[in-house]
Coordinates of C-alpha atoms in Angstrom, one line a residue:
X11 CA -30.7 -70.3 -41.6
X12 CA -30.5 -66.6 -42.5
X13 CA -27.3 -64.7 -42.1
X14 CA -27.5 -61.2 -40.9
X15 CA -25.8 -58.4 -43.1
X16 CA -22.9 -57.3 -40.4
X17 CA -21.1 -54.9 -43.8
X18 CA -23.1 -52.2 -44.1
X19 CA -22.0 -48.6 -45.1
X20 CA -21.4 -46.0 -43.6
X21 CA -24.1 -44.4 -45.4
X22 CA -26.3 -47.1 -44.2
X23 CA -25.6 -47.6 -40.7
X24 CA -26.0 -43.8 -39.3
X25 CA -28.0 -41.0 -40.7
X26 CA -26.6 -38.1 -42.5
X27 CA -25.0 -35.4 -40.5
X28 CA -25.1 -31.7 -41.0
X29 CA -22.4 -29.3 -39.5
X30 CA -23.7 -28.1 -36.3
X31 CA -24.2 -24.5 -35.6
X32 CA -23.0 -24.7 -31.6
X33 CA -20.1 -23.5 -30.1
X34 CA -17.6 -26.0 -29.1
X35 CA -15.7 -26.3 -25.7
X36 CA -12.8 -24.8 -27.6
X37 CA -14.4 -22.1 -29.2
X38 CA -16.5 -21.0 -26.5
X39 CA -13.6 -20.6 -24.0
X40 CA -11.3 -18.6 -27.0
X41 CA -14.6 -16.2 -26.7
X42 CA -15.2 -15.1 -23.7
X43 CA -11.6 -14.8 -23.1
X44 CA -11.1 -12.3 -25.8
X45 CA -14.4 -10.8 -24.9
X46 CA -13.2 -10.5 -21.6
X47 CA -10.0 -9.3 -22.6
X48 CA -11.6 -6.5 -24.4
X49 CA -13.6 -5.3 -21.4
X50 CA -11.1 -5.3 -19.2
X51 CA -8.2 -3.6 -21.3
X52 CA -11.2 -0.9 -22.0
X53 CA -11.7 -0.6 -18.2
X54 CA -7.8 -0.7 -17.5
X55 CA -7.3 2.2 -20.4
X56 CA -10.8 4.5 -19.1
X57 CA -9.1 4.1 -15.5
X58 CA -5.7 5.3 -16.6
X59 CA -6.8 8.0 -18.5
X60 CA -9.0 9.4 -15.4
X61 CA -6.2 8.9 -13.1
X62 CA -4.4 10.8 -15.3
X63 CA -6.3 13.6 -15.8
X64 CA -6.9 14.2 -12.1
X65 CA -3.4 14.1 -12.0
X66 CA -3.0 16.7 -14.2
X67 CA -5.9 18.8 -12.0
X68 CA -4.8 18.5 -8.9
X69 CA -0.9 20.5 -8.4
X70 CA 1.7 18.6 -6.5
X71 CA 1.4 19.8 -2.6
X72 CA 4.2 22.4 -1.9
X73 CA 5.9 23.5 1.0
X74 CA 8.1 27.0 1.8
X75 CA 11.6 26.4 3.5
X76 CA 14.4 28.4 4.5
X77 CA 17.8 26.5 5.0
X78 CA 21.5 27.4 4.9
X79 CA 23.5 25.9 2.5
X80 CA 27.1 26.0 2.5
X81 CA 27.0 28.9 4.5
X82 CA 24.8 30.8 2.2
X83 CA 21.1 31.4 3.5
X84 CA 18.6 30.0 1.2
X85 CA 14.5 29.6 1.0
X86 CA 13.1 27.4 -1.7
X87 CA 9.5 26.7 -2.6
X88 CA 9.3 23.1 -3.6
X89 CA 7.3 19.9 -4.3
X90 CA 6.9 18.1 -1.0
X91 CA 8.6 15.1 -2.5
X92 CA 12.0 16.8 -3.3
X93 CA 15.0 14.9 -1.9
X94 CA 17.3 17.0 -0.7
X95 CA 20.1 15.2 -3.6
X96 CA 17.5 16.2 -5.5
X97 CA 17.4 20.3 -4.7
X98 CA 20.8 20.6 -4.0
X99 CA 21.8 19.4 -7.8
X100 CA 18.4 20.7 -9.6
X101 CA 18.0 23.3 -7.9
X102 CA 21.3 24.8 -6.7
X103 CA 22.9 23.5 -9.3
X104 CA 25.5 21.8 -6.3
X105 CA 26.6 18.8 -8.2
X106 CA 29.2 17.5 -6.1
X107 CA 27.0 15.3 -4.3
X108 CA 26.4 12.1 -6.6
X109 CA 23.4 9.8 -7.1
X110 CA 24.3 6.7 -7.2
X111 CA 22.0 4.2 -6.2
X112 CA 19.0 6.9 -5.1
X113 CA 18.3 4.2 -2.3
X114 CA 20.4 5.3 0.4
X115 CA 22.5 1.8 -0.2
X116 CA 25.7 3.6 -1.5
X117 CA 27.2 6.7 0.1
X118 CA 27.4 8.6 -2.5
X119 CA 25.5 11.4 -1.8
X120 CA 26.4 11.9 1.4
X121 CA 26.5 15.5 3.1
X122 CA 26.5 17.0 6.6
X123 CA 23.2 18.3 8.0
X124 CA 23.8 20.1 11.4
X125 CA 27.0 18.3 11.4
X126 CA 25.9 14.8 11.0
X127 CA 26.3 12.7 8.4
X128 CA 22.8 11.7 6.2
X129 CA 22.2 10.1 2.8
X130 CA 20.5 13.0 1.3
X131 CA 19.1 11.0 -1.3
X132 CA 16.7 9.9 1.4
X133 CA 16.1 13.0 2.9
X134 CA 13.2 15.4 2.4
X135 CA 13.9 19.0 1.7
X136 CA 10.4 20.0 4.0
X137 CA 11.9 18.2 6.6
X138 CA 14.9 20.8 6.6
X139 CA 13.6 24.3 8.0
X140 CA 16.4 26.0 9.4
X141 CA 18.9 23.8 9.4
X142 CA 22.6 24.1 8.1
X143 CA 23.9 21.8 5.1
X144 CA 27.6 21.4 4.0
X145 CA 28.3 19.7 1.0
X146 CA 31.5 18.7 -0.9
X147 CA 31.6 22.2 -1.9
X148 CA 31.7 23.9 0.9
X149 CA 34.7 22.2 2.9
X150 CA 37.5 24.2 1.2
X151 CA 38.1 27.5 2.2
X152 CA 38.7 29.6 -0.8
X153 CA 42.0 27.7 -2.6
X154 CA 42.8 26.1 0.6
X155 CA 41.2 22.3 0.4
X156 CA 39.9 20.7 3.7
X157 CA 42.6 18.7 5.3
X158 CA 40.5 15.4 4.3
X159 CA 40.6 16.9 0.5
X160 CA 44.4 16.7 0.5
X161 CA 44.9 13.7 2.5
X162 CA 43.0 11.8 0.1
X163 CA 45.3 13.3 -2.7
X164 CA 48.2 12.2 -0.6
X165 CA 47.2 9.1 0.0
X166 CA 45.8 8.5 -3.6
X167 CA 42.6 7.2 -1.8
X168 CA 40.8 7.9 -5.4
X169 CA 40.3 6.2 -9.0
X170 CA 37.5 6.7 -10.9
X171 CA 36.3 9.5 -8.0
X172 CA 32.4 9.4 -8.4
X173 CA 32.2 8.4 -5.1
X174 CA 34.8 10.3 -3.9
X175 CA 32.4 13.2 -2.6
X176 CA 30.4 11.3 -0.1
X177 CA 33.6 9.4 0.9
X178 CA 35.0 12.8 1.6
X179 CA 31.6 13.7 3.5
X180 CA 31.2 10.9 5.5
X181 CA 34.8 11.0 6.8
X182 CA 34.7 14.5 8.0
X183 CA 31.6 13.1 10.0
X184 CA 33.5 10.0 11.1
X185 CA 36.3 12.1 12.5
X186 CA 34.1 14.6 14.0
X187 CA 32.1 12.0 15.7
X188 CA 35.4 10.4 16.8
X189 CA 35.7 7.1 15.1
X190 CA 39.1 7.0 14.2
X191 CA 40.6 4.8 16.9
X192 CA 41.8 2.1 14.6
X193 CA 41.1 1.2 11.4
X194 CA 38.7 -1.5 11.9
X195 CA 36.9 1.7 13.5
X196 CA 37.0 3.9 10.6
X197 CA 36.0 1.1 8.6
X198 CA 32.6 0.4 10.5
X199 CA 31.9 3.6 10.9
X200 CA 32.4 4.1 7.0
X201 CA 30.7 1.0 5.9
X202 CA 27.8 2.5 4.1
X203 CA 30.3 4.2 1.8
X204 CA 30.8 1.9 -0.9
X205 CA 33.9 2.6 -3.6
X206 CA 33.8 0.3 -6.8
X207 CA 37.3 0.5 -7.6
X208 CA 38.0 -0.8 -4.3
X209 CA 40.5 2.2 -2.5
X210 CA 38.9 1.5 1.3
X211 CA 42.5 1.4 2.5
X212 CA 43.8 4.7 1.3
X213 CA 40.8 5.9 2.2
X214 CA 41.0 4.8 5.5
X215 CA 44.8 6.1 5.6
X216 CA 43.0 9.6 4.3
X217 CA 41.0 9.8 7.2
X218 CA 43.9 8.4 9.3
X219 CA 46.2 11.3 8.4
X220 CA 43.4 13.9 8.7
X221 CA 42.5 12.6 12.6
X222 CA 46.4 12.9 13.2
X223 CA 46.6 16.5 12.4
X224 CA 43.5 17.6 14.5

């Protein structure tokens, strides 16, 4: 009986092999992902750079407007985006009013427009033709403060003071709106006015004191 051979080499049992020229799965895939990569970032950078240069051709639209500030009669030619935070402290150079949040979330840059209170951060300058804004600066007559200016130096309703403008601002409002029934009152009415060093009851006793007197 004749045994088969069952050891044969490697060499033996399969033919040579010679490295193969195609792509693998790996390879193929690492490809046309950076190819693709390339095209896009290309498109994404050609894109940009026309946005941006009809950008740069095409002027911000403008608008005319005549307003009175602080008792002072004013007309402004500006972009149509200005806030009015924005022109009062860029342009007028009024920076009493603060930005704070620029989202209308904090109070801070609170003034009076026609006698109501607005968060002029969110306001647009176009949207103010002929109407009369008061801000922080404009309460005092001459060296005489506002009665809410020296209640809240009275009362101490104050500590770091960055918010203290539209605090200021929005309680003249509240009082001229007549919210100052109780404290709970002046406190809803007050409640987008946020202080971070946490004086909400001398504030409220500031606006307290003020009602008092009028």
């Amino acid at each position: 009986m004749v045994s088969r051979r069952t050891d044969l080499t490697e060499s033996e049992h399969s033919p040579p092999t010679e490295p193969s020229s195609a792509p693998t799965r790996r390879t193929f895939v690492a490809t046309t992902a950076a190819v693709g990569g390339a095209v896009i970032a290309g498109g994404v950078t050609a894109g940009s750079a026309l946005g941006d240069a009809q950008a740069a051709a095409e002027p911000a639209p403008t608008s005319r407007v005549a307003l009175t500030v602080n008792g002072t009669r004013r007309t402004v030619t500006v972009d149509n985006r200005t806030s009015l935070l924005d022109l009062l402290r860029e342009h007028f150079g009024l920076t009493g009013s603060k930005k704070g949040c620029n989202a209308g979330a904090c109070g801070a840059c609170t003034v009076l427009v026609d006698g109501q209170r607005v968060n002029s951060c969110l306001t647009l300058t176009v949207r103010l033709e002929g109407a009369e804004v008061t801000t922080i600066e404009g309460l005092a007559d001459g060296d005489e403060l506002h009665p809410l200016q020296q209640a809240f130096i009275e009362q101490d309703a104050f500590q770091c003071g960055y918010c203290t403008p539209g605090q200021i601002m929005s309680g003249v409002g509240c009082i001229k709106e007549g919210h100052t029934g109780s404290p709970e009152e002046i406190r809803e009415s007050m409640s987008g006015n946020i202080c971070r060093c946490g004086c909400y009851v001398k504030i409220v006793r500031a606006v307290e004191q003020t009602a008092g007197r009028k």
